[in-house]
């Protein structure tokens, strides 16, 4: 029977091995923070919009090079460009092809008469014939200026203004053959480059980042007061990949080394090291395979989190070797059978706890849950199926193990004495005050592990360039294109009022580039009337008979527009058909003050088909909701665990239960005293603690007075502590907070559990 | 950021690079912080058989801007400062105003216009290939070809003639229209009066 199981498990391991080879050959790893975010089941169109906006800039690199004055800024830009050009295998300048614009102007030309800005509409509707004629004459007689059309195709010079309004979507302007802007006490040159390499290739090093840093150093060295501000997905992706691989090796190898050293110290034998090593390796390999099969792509953070698995998965091996030490090789089977009930119970509570992490609808968390549950189970199966067959030699008790096993008798044990009651009261007060001081915080930042300099560069760039925000936007819905465009127009009139109040800088909407048919008809009539007056006045004044040019009798349709050269600029905001409806996104520029967000939210109220989307607030709300749900789950979980323990240990069950409850409360209190915020990820750490903390109690109750159980618990505690302690070093705030909660909880539970052990001579069953 | 927007902007702007300097022309020009005088402009516009002729007076104040007052065939004023461009018809009614905080390229337009009207060869060299010749004892001619793509979209050529002052400017636009502006009665006085100073201060 045991042999059959061993062979079966070997076959599974073989299959996993084959999959692993394939997996690492075509590593489909995710570094995108968005992939960690929950999908919005109620509103798939919001997701589609968010992802489309994020995809847009996959390989783009935007740089601003600034200095105190314009000549220095130009010099700095030259220096930066030279450095960037040196890395031509990595980067290429974003091509600026003059024909594109001319094509766009030509494309729009037949529809010139029906493209008006709101200000023009207002003016044309109220202007007197004298005013229109006068303006036409003034513009006609003005010394030369930039003209996009012949005079008779635009007698009032409206076309130029329309393009200028489109150009207002960025604050950069051409100057001396460069893109220039002025702000924050500097003159800036805008440079745009593209990464030629995939941003998500792991192990490729941070080559784009290094190049940008060289350019930054060059700018700062060669121009006094010179500055380079850079942003782009490639930089974020490289930072994420570099961080993850560093953390994986720190946490993974750090805890592996610690575990192996502990095994060596305790058993002074190579066999336990090899076997525990095998159980850990198989645990991780199976975890990765299962995750890859279930989720298709594996996120980098899953691997980082998974690295801490080493510290938990070795528990089973420890228990086996601690119990088997000093016994005859022939007793391996009975030893394993004696351990099995406790180990199964411990595995079940841990796996259930890990899977509970996956209750929250974050794909990233679900991956971590599946990864850990699978890894733990595989390590357990390896121990149960293989260890008795492979571990054939003798394993004498080492002096270290003996001394340590004996130490349990000297560990304090609670009793009904005044000293214990007093310490209990003090702890109660400290815990109560600490928990009262605890402050929840649910902002999105806990998910972003990006280096602070990248984030501040991104903000500065957004501020200077007036780039639209991808996190807040209006989603406009309609039954057809025309309705979407018309609803956008209604929304825009409301937004224009806020723009003129300087609540935010402006917006970018599809209907600015493609007005609805109704709007086009209206504008065409408006400009025809006004320009007739203009032509008449000029005709009278000059004695000649110019005629107004003819325009397309048909409106510009969405189909034509999307196929045309002008659509590129706005295409990602036109979502097209999702389900039964049509959608577009209206983006906002210059949204720097979060305090104005409620006013924007108000705008959408009462407008049919318009929805205000605030991804930041939405995710924060979600984090907060799940923090509370998981909090409730912990309370329920502790009662469920208590019932399970009572079923097995009867009236002594509290001895395994109370240390975990206390550990959880103390951890919360320490967070409170330290001023660390309570986040979803802190709570998730506590969920896991619920599953793993009782393990120690279970083993001490299963084998009361057994020094070897204490030894196994101690080893397990130290290694778990190490791996989660290392997770506390992670640069991702979520993982750090999770790791710290686990670390504090584990330490307190580990110290407390032996205090609640059975008095000598008592047994639970 | 889209290359498309960038292109669009370069179309709308007037800015450019440099070429060789004609030192002698500079030596012949009067270095005046203020120039005023009369102008006559003949503009050839597609769709109009005869040139459109307008006359008036102008004031050029270095570092402040240009006042361009058309008297015939109708009265209107054009004010170009670093901050804004505004035009007004004397009869009231028609008017328009551009703000340089919204359109920063205006400063560059002002700079170019000033350079053209005052014959600032050094400034022009940044934006044009400058070719030229001296004429007689005092005169000179300059042919300017834009070196910058943005400027080249507006002007094919600019031709300047003068002596101590710029006497004639010919603007050949890329789209085919052209203007010949001749200046007369040029002087460095009187300084701006109250109304003019107010317009320049805008």
PDB file of N, CA, C and O in Angstrom, chain A residues 56 97-98 101-102 104 131 134-135 137 139-145 147-150 160 163-164 167 172-174 176-177 179 192 508 542 544, chain B residues 1-2 4 6-13 15-17 41 43 48-50 52-54 74 88-89 93-94 96 103-104 148 153-154 173 175:
ATOM      1  N   UNK A  56      -2.155  51.176 -23.992  1.00  0.00           N
ATOM      2  CA  UNK A  56      -1.771  52.176 -24.977  1.00  0.00           C
ATOM      3  C   UNK A  56      -0.272  52.470 -24.944  1.00  0.00           C
ATOM      4  O   UNK A  56       0.381  52.610 -25.965  1.00  0.00           O
ATOM      5  N   UNK A  97       6.505  61.576 -38.044  1.00  0.00           N
ATOM      6  CA  UNK A  97       6.417  61.582 -39.489  1.00  0.00           C
ATOM      7  C   UNK A  97       5.494  62.721 -39.912  1.00  0.00           C
ATOM      8  O   UNK A  97       4.304  62.719 -39.626  1.00  0.00           O
ATOM      9  N   UNK A  98       6.058  63.705 -40.608  1.00  0.00           N
ATOM     10  CA  UNK A  98       5.278  64.906 -40.945  1.00  0.00           C
ATOM     11  C   UNK A  98       4.086  64.587 -41.831  1.00  0.00           C
ATOM     12  O   UNK A  98       3.112  65.317 -41.830  1.00  0.00           O
ATOM     13  N   UNK A 101       0.403  64.206 -40.117  1.00  0.00           N
ATOM     14  CA  UNK A 101      -0.420  65.364 -39.814  1.00  0.00           C
ATOM     15  C   UNK A 101      -1.063  65.912 -41.072  1.00  0.00           C
ATOM     16  O   UNK A 101      -2.243  66.234 -41.107  1.00  0.00           O
ATOM     17  N   UNK A 102      -0.257  66.007 -42.131  1.00  0.00           N
ATOM     18  CA  UNK A 102      -0.819  66.526 -43.372  1.00  0.00           C
ATOM     19  C   UNK A 102      -1.953  65.638 -43.855  1.00  0.00           C
ATOM     20  O   UNK A 102      -2.975  66.129 -44.334  1.00  0.00           O
ATOM     21  N   UNK A 104      -3.907  63.958 -41.927  1.00  0.00           N
ATOM     22  CA  UNK A 104      -5.055  64.207 -41.048  1.00  0.00           C
ATOM     23  C   UNK A 104      -5.756  65.503 -41.452  1.00  0.00           C
ATOM     24  O   UNK A 104      -6.989  65.551 -41.531  1.00  0.00           O
ATOM     25  N   UNK A 131     -20.097  92.292 -37.684  1.00  0.00           N
ATOM     26  CA  UNK A 131     -18.987  91.713 -36.946  1.00  0.00           C
ATOM     27  C   UNK A 131     -18.302  90.609 -37.763  1.00  0.00           C
ATOM     28  O   UNK A 131     -17.074  90.532 -37.832  1.00  0.00           O
ATOM     29  N   UNK A 134     -16.487  92.210 -40.697  1.00  0.00           N
ATOM     30  CA  UNK A 134     -15.302  92.909 -40.209  1.00  0.00           C
ATOM     31  C   UNK A 134     -14.182  91.931 -39.884  1.00  0.00           C
ATOM     32  O   UNK A 134     -13.020  92.154 -40.237  1.00  0.00           O
ATOM     33  N   UNK A 135     -14.525  90.856 -39.226  1.00  0.00           N
ATOM     34  CA  UNK A 135     -13.512  89.856 -38.867  1.00  0.00           C
ATOM     35  C   UNK A 135     -12.885  89.259 -40.122  1.00  0.00           C
ATOM     36  O   UNK A 135     -11.664  89.100 -40.216  1.00  0.00           O
ATOM     37  N   UNK A 137     -12.636  90.606 -43.044  1.00  0.00           N
ATOM     38  CA  UNK A 137     -11.763  91.597 -43.677  1.00  0.00           C
ATOM     39  C   UNK A 137     -10.445  91.730 -42.923  1.00  0.00           C
ATOM     40  O   UNK A 137      -9.379  91.769 -43.520  1.00  0.00           O
ATOM     41  N   UNK A 139      -8.930  89.584 -41.068  1.00  0.00           N
ATOM     42  CA  UNK A 139      -8.060  88.415 -41.258  1.00  0.00           C
ATOM     43  C   UNK A 139      -7.498  88.386 -42.670  1.00  0.00           C
ATOM     44  O   UNK A 139      -6.368  87.961 -42.894  1.00  0.00           O
ATOM     45  N   UNK A 140      -8.321  88.851 -43.626  1.00  0.00           N
ATOM     46  CA  UNK A 140      -7.866  88.848 -45.020  1.00  0.00           C
ATOM     47  C   UNK A 140      -6.715  89.835 -45.218  1.00  0.00           C
ATOM     48  O   UNK A 140      -5.757  89.553 -45.929  1.00  0.00           O
ATOM     49  N   UNK A 141      -6.822  90.980 -44.581  1.00  0.00           N
ATOM     50  CA  UNK A 141      -5.818  92.027 -44.776  1.00  0.00           C
ATOM     51  C   UNK A 141      -4.632  91.899 -43.815  1.00  0.00           C
ATOM     52  O   UNK A 141      -3.674  92.649 -43.915  1.00  0.00           O
ATOM     53  N   UNK A 142      -4.721  90.994 -42.914  1.00  0.00           N
ATOM     54  CA  UNK A 142      -3.629  90.829 -41.958  1.00  0.00           C
ATOM     55  C   UNK A 142      -2.351  90.376 -42.669  1.00  0.00           C
ATOM     56  O   UNK A 142      -2.434  89.621 -43.632  1.00  0.00           O
ATOM     57  N   UNK A 143      -1.188  90.856 -42.208  1.00  0.00           N
ATOM     58  CA  UNK A 143       0.043  90.329 -42.792  1.00  0.00           C
ATOM     59  C   UNK A 143       0.052  88.799 -42.661  1.00  0.00           C
ATOM     60  O   UNK A 143      -0.609  88.266 -41.791  1.00  0.00           O
ATOM     61  N   UNK A 144       0.818  88.155 -43.506  1.00  0.00           N
ATOM     62  CA  UNK A 144       0.772  86.705 -43.632  1.00  0.00           C
ATOM     63  C   UNK A 144       0.778  85.956 -42.310  1.00  0.00           C
ATOM     64  O   UNK A 144       1.356  86.391 -41.337  1.00  0.00           O
ATOM     65  N   UNK A 145       0.127  84.808 -42.295  1.00  0.00           N
ATOM     66  CA  UNK A 145       0.122  83.948 -41.108  1.00  0.00           C
ATOM     67  C   UNK A 145      -0.071  82.513 -41.543  1.00  0.00           C
ATOM     68  O   UNK A 145      -0.268  82.251 -42.736  1.00  0.00           O
ATOM     69  N   UNK A 147      -1.670  79.475 -42.664  1.00  0.00           N
ATOM     70  CA  UNK A 147      -2.975  79.152 -43.241  1.00  0.00           C
ATOM     71  C   UNK A 147      -3.036  77.668 -43.557  1.00  0.00           C
ATOM     72  O   UNK A 147      -2.087  77.096 -44.042  1.00  0.00           O
ATOM     73  N   UNK A 148      -4.191  77.064 -43.262  1.00  0.00           N
ATOM     74  CA  UNK A 148      -4.329  75.650 -43.585  1.00  0.00           C
ATOM     75  C   UNK A 148      -5.170  75.442 -44.839  1.00  0.00           C
ATOM     76  O   UNK A 148      -5.222  74.359 -45.384  1.00  0.00           O
ATOM     77  N   UNK A 149      -5.861  76.501 -45.244  1.00  0.00           N
ATOM     78  CA  UNK A 149      -6.743  76.372 -46.411  1.00  0.00           C
ATOM     79  C   UNK A 149      -6.650  77.629 -47.251  1.00  0.00           C
ATOM     80  O   UNK A 149      -6.105  78.639 -46.829  1.00  0.00           O
ATOM     81  N   UNK A 150      -7.240  77.562 -48.435  1.00  0.00           N
ATOM     82  CA  UNK A 150      -7.407  78.770 -49.227  1.00  0.00           C
ATOM     83  C   UNK A 150      -8.397  79.671 -48.501  1.00  0.00           C
ATOM     84  O   UNK A 150      -9.211  79.195 -47.705  1.00  0.00           O
ATOM     85  N   UNK A 160      -7.998  77.141 -38.116  1.00  0.00           N
ATOM     86  CA  UNK A 160      -6.797  77.208 -37.296  1.00  0.00           C
ATOM     87  C   UNK A 160      -7.131  77.053 -35.807  1.00  0.00           C
ATOM     88  O   UNK A 160      -6.475  76.308 -35.090  1.00  0.00           O
ATOM     89  N   UNK A 163      -7.944  73.453 -34.778  1.00  0.00           N
ATOM     90  CA  UNK A 163      -6.737  72.635 -34.569  1.00  0.00           C
ATOM     91  C   UNK A 163      -6.011  73.039 -33.296  1.00  0.00           C
ATOM     92  O   UNK A 163      -5.450  72.215 -32.591  1.00  0.00           O
ATOM     93  N   UNK A 164      -6.041  74.340 -33.028  1.00  0.00           N
ATOM     94  CA  UNK A 164      -5.374  74.812 -31.825  1.00  0.00           C
ATOM     95  C   UNK A 164      -6.043  74.230 -30.567  1.00  0.00           C
ATOM     96  O   UNK A 164      -5.371  73.868 -29.614  1.00  0.00           O
ATOM     97  N   UNK A 167      -4.807  70.872 -30.171  1.00  0.00           N
ATOM     98  CA  UNK A 167      -3.419  70.887 -29.702  1.00  0.00           C
ATOM     99  C   UNK A 167      -3.330  71.182 -28.219  1.00  0.00           C
ATOM    100  O   UNK A 167      -2.365  70.827 -27.557  1.00  0.00           O
ATOM    101  N   UNK A 172       2.933  70.974 -24.374  1.00  0.00           N
ATOM    102  CA  UNK A 172       4.193  71.114 -25.100  1.00  0.00           C
ATOM    103  C   UNK A 172       3.960  71.832 -26.427  1.00  0.00           C
ATOM    104  O   UNK A 172       2.952  71.619 -27.083  1.00  0.00           O
ATOM    105  N   UNK A 173       4.890  72.700 -26.776  1.00  0.00           N
ATOM    106  CA  UNK A 173       4.791  73.464 -28.022  1.00  0.00           C
ATOM    107  C   UNK A 173       6.125  73.406 -28.746  1.00  0.00           C
ATOM    108  O   UNK A 173       7.162  73.316 -28.118  1.00  0.00           O
ATOM    109  N   UNK A 174       6.105  73.486 -30.076  1.00  0.00           N
ATOM    110  CA  UNK A 174       7.383  73.467 -30.796  1.00  0.00           C
ATOM    111  C   UNK A 174       8.136  74.781 -30.582  1.00  0.00           C
ATOM    112  O   UNK A 174       7.526  75.848 -30.482  1.00  0.00           O
ATOM    113  N   UNK A 176      12.146  76.177 -31.808  1.00  0.00           N
ATOM    114  CA  UNK A 176      13.462  75.905 -32.387  1.00  0.00           C
ATOM    115  C   UNK A 176      13.626  74.425 -32.736  1.00  0.00           C
ATOM    116  O   UNK A 176      14.656  73.812 -32.447  1.00  0.00           O
ATOM    117  N   UNK A 177      12.605  73.869 -33.329  1.00  0.00           N
ATOM    118  CA  UNK A 177      12.703  72.490 -33.793  1.00  0.00           C
ATOM    119  C   UNK A 177      12.595  71.448 -32.706  1.00  0.00           C
ATOM    120  O   UNK A 177      12.872  70.276 -32.924  1.00  0.00           O
ATOM    121  N   UNK A 179      10.265  70.114 -28.955  1.00  0.00           N
ATOM    122  CA  UNK A 179       9.036  70.294 -28.208  1.00  0.00           C
ATOM    123  C   UNK A 179       9.404  70.934 -26.882  1.00  0.00           C
ATOM    124  O   UNK A 179      10.193  70.389 -26.124  1.00  0.00           O
ATOM    125  N   UNK A 192      10.679  61.888 -26.779  1.00  0.00           N
ATOM    126  CA  UNK A 192       9.887  60.662 -26.752  1.00  0.00           C
ATOM    127  C   UNK A 192      10.642  59.520 -27.403  1.00  0.00           C
ATOM    128  O   UNK A 192      11.112  59.638 -28.529  1.00  0.00           O
ATOM    129  N   UNK A 508     -10.263  65.214 -22.843  1.00  0.00           N
ATOM    130  CA  UNK A 508     -10.001  64.682 -24.184  1.00  0.00           C
ATOM    131  C   UNK A 508     -11.130  63.724 -24.494  1.00  0.00           C
ATOM    132  O   UNK A 508     -11.301  62.728 -23.794  1.00  0.00           O
ATOM    133  N   UNK A 542     -14.115  94.684 -51.517  1.00  0.00           N
ATOM    134  CA  UNK A 542     -13.028  94.570 -52.502  1.00  0.00           C
ATOM    135  C   UNK A 542     -13.524  94.723 -53.926  1.00  0.00           C
ATOM    136  O   UNK A 542     -12.723  94.851 -54.844  1.00  0.00           O
ATOM    137  N   UNK A 544     -14.716  92.451 -55.650  1.00  0.00           N
ATOM    138  CA  UNK A 544     -14.574  91.181 -56.369  1.00  0.00           C
ATOM    139  C   UNK A 544     -15.700  90.242 -55.965  1.00  0.00           C
ATOM    140  O   UNK A 544     -16.496  90.558 -55.078  1.00  0.00           O
TER     141      UNK A 544
ATOM    142  N   UNK B   1       1.403  60.912 -24.687  1.00  0.00           N
ATOM    143  CA  UNK B   1       1.918  61.813 -25.721  1.00  0.00           C
ATOM    144  C   UNK B   1       1.907  61.125 -27.073  1.00  0.00           C
ATOM    145  O   UNK B   1       2.390  60.031 -27.225  1.00  0.00           O
ATOM    146  N   UNK B   2       1.405  61.793 -28.009  1.00  0.00           N
ATOM    147  CA  UNK B   2       1.290  61.195 -29.326  1.00  0.00           C
ATOM    148  C   UNK B   2       2.123  61.957 -30.342  1.00  0.00           C
ATOM    149  O   UNK B   2       2.077  63.176 -30.380  1.00  0.00           O
ATOM    150  N   UNK B   4       1.400  62.351 -33.184  1.00  0.00           N
ATOM    151  CA  UNK B   4       0.452  63.097 -33.978  1.00  0.00           C
ATOM    152  C   UNK B   4       0.250  64.511 -33.446  1.00  0.00           C
ATOM    153  O   UNK B   4       0.257  65.481 -34.189  1.00  0.00           O
ATOM    154  N   UNK B   6       2.238  66.155 -31.635  1.00  0.00           N
ATOM    155  CA  UNK B   6       3.480  66.884 -31.799  1.00  0.00           C
ATOM    156  C   UNK B   6       3.539  67.493 -33.191  1.00  0.00           C
ATOM    157  O   UNK B   6       3.877  68.660 -33.383  1.00  0.00           O
ATOM    158  N   UNK B   7       3.154  66.689 -34.161  1.00  0.00           N
ATOM    159  CA  UNK B   7       3.162  67.152 -35.535  1.00  0.00           C
ATOM    160  C   UNK B   7       2.245  68.325 -35.713  1.00  0.00           C
ATOM    161  O   UNK B   7       2.561  69.322 -36.339  1.00  0.00           O
ATOM    162  N   UNK B   8       1.079  68.172 -35.115  1.00  0.00           N
ATOM    163  CA  UNK B   8       0.075  69.193 -35.244  1.00  0.00           C
ATOM    164  C   UNK B   8       0.621  70.507 -34.726  1.00  0.00           C
ATOM    165  O   UNK B   8       0.404  71.557 -35.304  1.00  0.00           O
ATOM    166  N   UNK B   9       1.329  70.389 -33.616  1.00  0.00           N
ATOM    167  CA  UNK B   9       1.867  71.580 -32.995  1.00  0.00           C
ATOM    168  C   UNK B   9       2.942  72.204 -33.853  1.00  0.00           C
ATOM    169  O   UNK B   9       3.031  73.409 -33.967  1.00  0.00           O
ATOM    170  N   UNK B  10       3.739  71.357 -34.473  1.00  0.00           N
ATOM    171  CA  UNK B  10       4.819  71.943 -35.252  1.00  0.00           C
ATOM    172  C   UNK B  10       4.239  72.670 -36.458  1.00  0.00           C
ATOM    173  O   UNK B  10       4.803  73.615 -36.964  1.00  0.00           O
ATOM    174  N   UNK B  11       3.061  72.251 -36.880  1.00  0.00           N
ATOM    175  CA  UNK B  11       2.411  72.949 -37.977  1.00  0.00           C
ATOM    176  C   UNK B  11       1.989  74.343 -37.538  1.00  0.00           C
ATOM    177  O   UNK B  11       2.026  75.301 -38.287  1.00  0.00           O
ATOM    178  N   UNK B  12       1.543  74.439 -36.311  1.00  0.00           N
ATOM    179  CA  UNK B  12       0.972  75.690 -35.832  1.00  0.00           C
ATOM    180  C   UNK B  12       2.046  76.671 -35.386  1.00  0.00           C
ATOM    181  O   UNK B  12       1.761  77.817 -35.102  1.00  0.00           O
ATOM    182  N   UNK B  13       3.254  76.239 -35.317  1.00  0.00           N
ATOM    183  CA  UNK B  13       4.241  77.114 -34.705  1.00  0.00           C
ATOM    184  C   UNK B  13       5.085  77.820 -35.731  1.00  0.00           C
ATOM    185  O   UNK B  13       5.138  77.469 -36.886  1.00  0.00           O
ATOM    186  N   UNK B  15       8.830  78.644 -35.681  1.00  0.00           N
ATOM    187  CA  UNK B  15      10.128  78.648 -35.014  1.00  0.00           C
ATOM    188  C   UNK B  15      11.135  77.884 -35.858  1.00  0.00           C
ATOM    189  O   UNK B  15      10.780  77.045 -36.652  1.00  0.00           O
ATOM    190  N   UNK B  16      12.381  78.180 -35.700  1.00  0.00           N
ATOM    191  CA  UNK B  16      13.368  77.584 -36.595  1.00  0.00           C
ATOM    192  C   UNK B  16      14.829  77.659 -36.136  1.00  0.00           C
ATOM    193  O   UNK B  16      15.111  78.048 -35.022  1.00  0.00           O
ATOM    194  N   UNK B  17      15.725  77.287 -37.054  1.00  0.00           N
ATOM    195  CA  UNK B  17      17.165  77.189 -36.766  1.00  0.00           C
ATOM    196  C   UNK B  17      18.036  78.322 -37.350  1.00  0.00           C
ATOM    197  O   UNK B  17      17.532  79.365 -37.756  1.00  0.00           O
ATOM    198  N   UNK B  41       0.668  97.836 -47.743  1.00  0.00           N
ATOM    199  CA  UNK B  41       0.742  96.387 -47.934  1.00  0.00           C
ATOM    200  C   UNK B  41      -0.065  95.977 -49.155  1.00  0.00           C
ATOM    201  O   UNK B  41      -1.223  96.339 -49.289  1.00  0.00           O
ATOM    202  N   UNK B  43      -1.344  92.658 -50.867  1.00  0.00           N
ATOM    203  CA  UNK B  43      -1.429  91.223 -50.581  1.00  0.00           C
ATOM    204  C   UNK B  43      -2.128  90.535 -51.747  1.00  0.00           C
ATOM    205  O   UNK B  43      -3.219  90.935 -52.158  1.00  0.00           O
ATOM    206  N   UNK B  48      -8.706  86.093 -55.459  1.00  0.00           N
ATOM    207  CA  UNK B  48      -8.889  87.531 -55.690  1.00  0.00           C
ATOM    208  C   UNK B  48      -8.026  87.937 -56.872  1.00  0.00           C
ATOM    209  O   UNK B  48      -6.827  87.633 -56.904  1.00  0.00           O
ATOM    210  N   UNK B  49      -8.675  88.602 -57.832  1.00  0.00           N
ATOM    211  CA  UNK B  49      -7.935  88.941 -59.063  1.00  0.00           C
ATOM    212  C   UNK B  49      -6.913  90.035 -58.792  1.00  0.00           C
ATOM    213  O   UNK B  49      -5.784  89.960 -59.237  1.00  0.00           O
ATOM    214  N   UNK B  50      -7.333  91.085 -58.071  1.00  0.00           N
ATOM    215  CA  UNK B  50      -6.428  92.214 -57.830  1.00  0.00           C
ATOM    216  C   UNK B  50      -5.754  92.064 -56.462  1.00  0.00           C
ATOM    217  O   UNK B  50      -6.314  91.454 -55.556  1.00  0.00           O
ATOM    218  N   UNK B  52      -4.797  93.017 -52.786  1.00  0.00           N
ATOM    219  CA  UNK B  52      -5.538  93.724 -51.747  1.00  0.00           C
ATOM    220  C   UNK B  52      -4.590  94.726 -51.115  1.00  0.00           C
ATOM    221  O   UNK B  52      -3.572  94.340 -50.528  1.00  0.00           O
ATOM    222  N   UNK B  53      -4.921  95.992 -51.272  1.00  0.00           N
ATOM    223  CA  UNK B  53      -4.001  97.020 -50.804  1.00  0.00           C
ATOM    224  C   UNK B  53      -4.527  97.631 -49.509  1.00  0.00           C
ATOM    225  O   UNK B  53      -5.690  97.968 -49.404  1.00  0.00           O
ATOM    226  N   UNK B  54      -3.662  97.710 -48.527  1.00  0.00           N
ATOM    227  CA  UNK B  54      -4.050  98.397 -47.297  1.00  0.00           C
ATOM    228  C   UNK B  54      -2.910  99.319 -46.867  1.00  0.00           C
ATOM    229  O   UNK B  54      -1.750  99.075 -47.197  1.00  0.00           O
ATOM    230  N   UNK B  74     -10.229 100.015 -44.487  1.00  0.00           N
ATOM    231  CA  UNK B  74     -11.093 100.157 -43.315  1.00  0.00           C
ATOM    232  C   UNK B  74     -10.169 100.267 -42.119  1.00  0.00           C
ATOM    233  O   UNK B  74      -9.013  99.850 -42.182  1.00  0.00           O
ATOM    234  N   UNK B  88      -8.784  94.498 -33.580  1.00  0.00           N
ATOM    235  CA  UNK B  88     -10.038  95.200 -33.346  1.00  0.00           C
ATOM    236  C   UNK B  88     -10.378  96.057 -34.545  1.00  0.00           C
ATOM    237  O   UNK B  88      -9.487  96.669 -35.140  1.00  0.00           O
ATOM    238  N   UNK B  89     -11.661  96.138 -34.862  1.00  0.00           N
ATOM    239  CA  UNK B  89     -12.080  97.048 -35.913  1.00  0.00           C
ATOM    240  C   UNK B  89     -12.492  98.343 -35.245  1.00  0.00           C
ATOM    241  O   UNK B  89     -13.116  98.324 -34.184  1.00  0.00           O
ATOM    242  N   UNK B  93     -17.470  96.179 -32.783  1.00  0.00           N
ATOM    243  CA  UNK B  93     -17.932  94.899 -33.343  1.00  0.00           C
ATOM    244  C   UNK B  93     -16.822  93.889 -33.411  1.00  0.00           C
ATOM    245  O   UNK B  93     -16.453  93.308 -32.402  1.00  0.00           O
ATOM    246  N   UNK B  94     -16.265  93.714 -34.618  1.00  0.00           N
ATOM    247  CA  UNK B  94     -15.329  92.624 -34.812  1.00  0.00           C
ATOM    248  C   UNK B  94     -14.072  92.776 -33.958  1.00  0.00           C
ATOM    249  O   UNK B  94     -13.491  93.853 -33.877  1.00  0.00           O
ATOM    250  N   UNK B  96     -10.869  90.054 -32.037  1.00  0.00           N
ATOM    251  CA  UNK B  96     -10.475  88.742 -31.502  1.00  0.00           C
ATOM    252  C   UNK B  96      -9.199  88.870 -30.700  1.00  0.00           C
ATOM    253  O   UNK B  96      -8.440  89.830 -30.825  1.00  0.00           O
ATOM    254  N   UNK B 103      -1.573  79.915 -25.709  1.00  0.00           N
ATOM    255  CA  UNK B 103      -0.838  79.577 -26.924  1.00  0.00           C
ATOM    256  C   UNK B 103       0.572  80.137 -26.855  1.00  0.00           C
ATOM    257  O   UNK B 103       0.830  81.251 -27.317  1.00  0.00           O
ATOM    258  N   UNK B 104       1.485  79.393 -26.221  1.00  0.00           N
ATOM    259  CA  UNK B 104       2.826  79.926 -25.949  1.00  0.00           C
ATOM    260  C   UNK B 104       3.624  80.259 -27.211  1.00  0.00           C
ATOM    261  O   UNK B 104       4.586  81.011 -27.132  1.00  0.00           O
ATOM    262  N   UNK B 148      13.422  75.591 -40.638  1.00  0.00           N
ATOM    263  CA  UNK B 148      12.613  74.784 -39.736  1.00  0.00           C
ATOM    264  C   UNK B 148      11.353  74.310 -40.459  1.00  0.00           C
ATOM    265  O   UNK B 148      10.719  75.074 -41.189  1.00  0.00           O
ATOM    266  N   UNK B 153       6.299  75.374 -43.443  1.00  0.00           N
ATOM    267  CA  UNK B 153       4.913  75.115 -43.820  1.00  0.00           C
ATOM    268  C   UNK B 153       4.149  76.418 -44.032  1.00  0.00           C
ATOM    269  O   UNK B 153       3.116  76.437 -44.662  1.00  0.00           O
ATOM    270  N   UNK B 154       4.640  77.504 -43.478  1.00  0.00           N
ATOM    271  CA  UNK B 154       3.955  78.783 -43.613  1.00  0.00           C
ATOM    272  C   UNK B 154       4.595  79.622 -44.730  1.00  0.00           C
ATOM    273  O   UNK B 154       3.920  80.108 -45.612  1.00  0.00           O
ATOM    274  N   UNK B 173       4.080  83.027 -49.161  1.00  0.00           N
ATOM    275  CA  UNK B 173       3.577  81.934 -48.333  1.00  0.00           C
ATOM    276  C   UNK B 173       3.579  80.622 -49.095  1.00  0.00           C
ATOM    277  O   UNK B 173       3.449  80.594 -50.325  1.00  0.00           O
ATOM    278  N   UNK B 175       1.369  78.413 -49.211  1.00  0.00           N
ATOM    279  CA  UNK B 175       0.094  78.125 -49.866  1.00  0.00           C
ATOM    280  C   UNK B 175      -0.133  78.943 -51.140  1.00  0.00           C
ATOM    281  O   UNK B 175      -1.131  78.752 -51.823  1.00  0.00           O
TER     282      UNK B 175
END
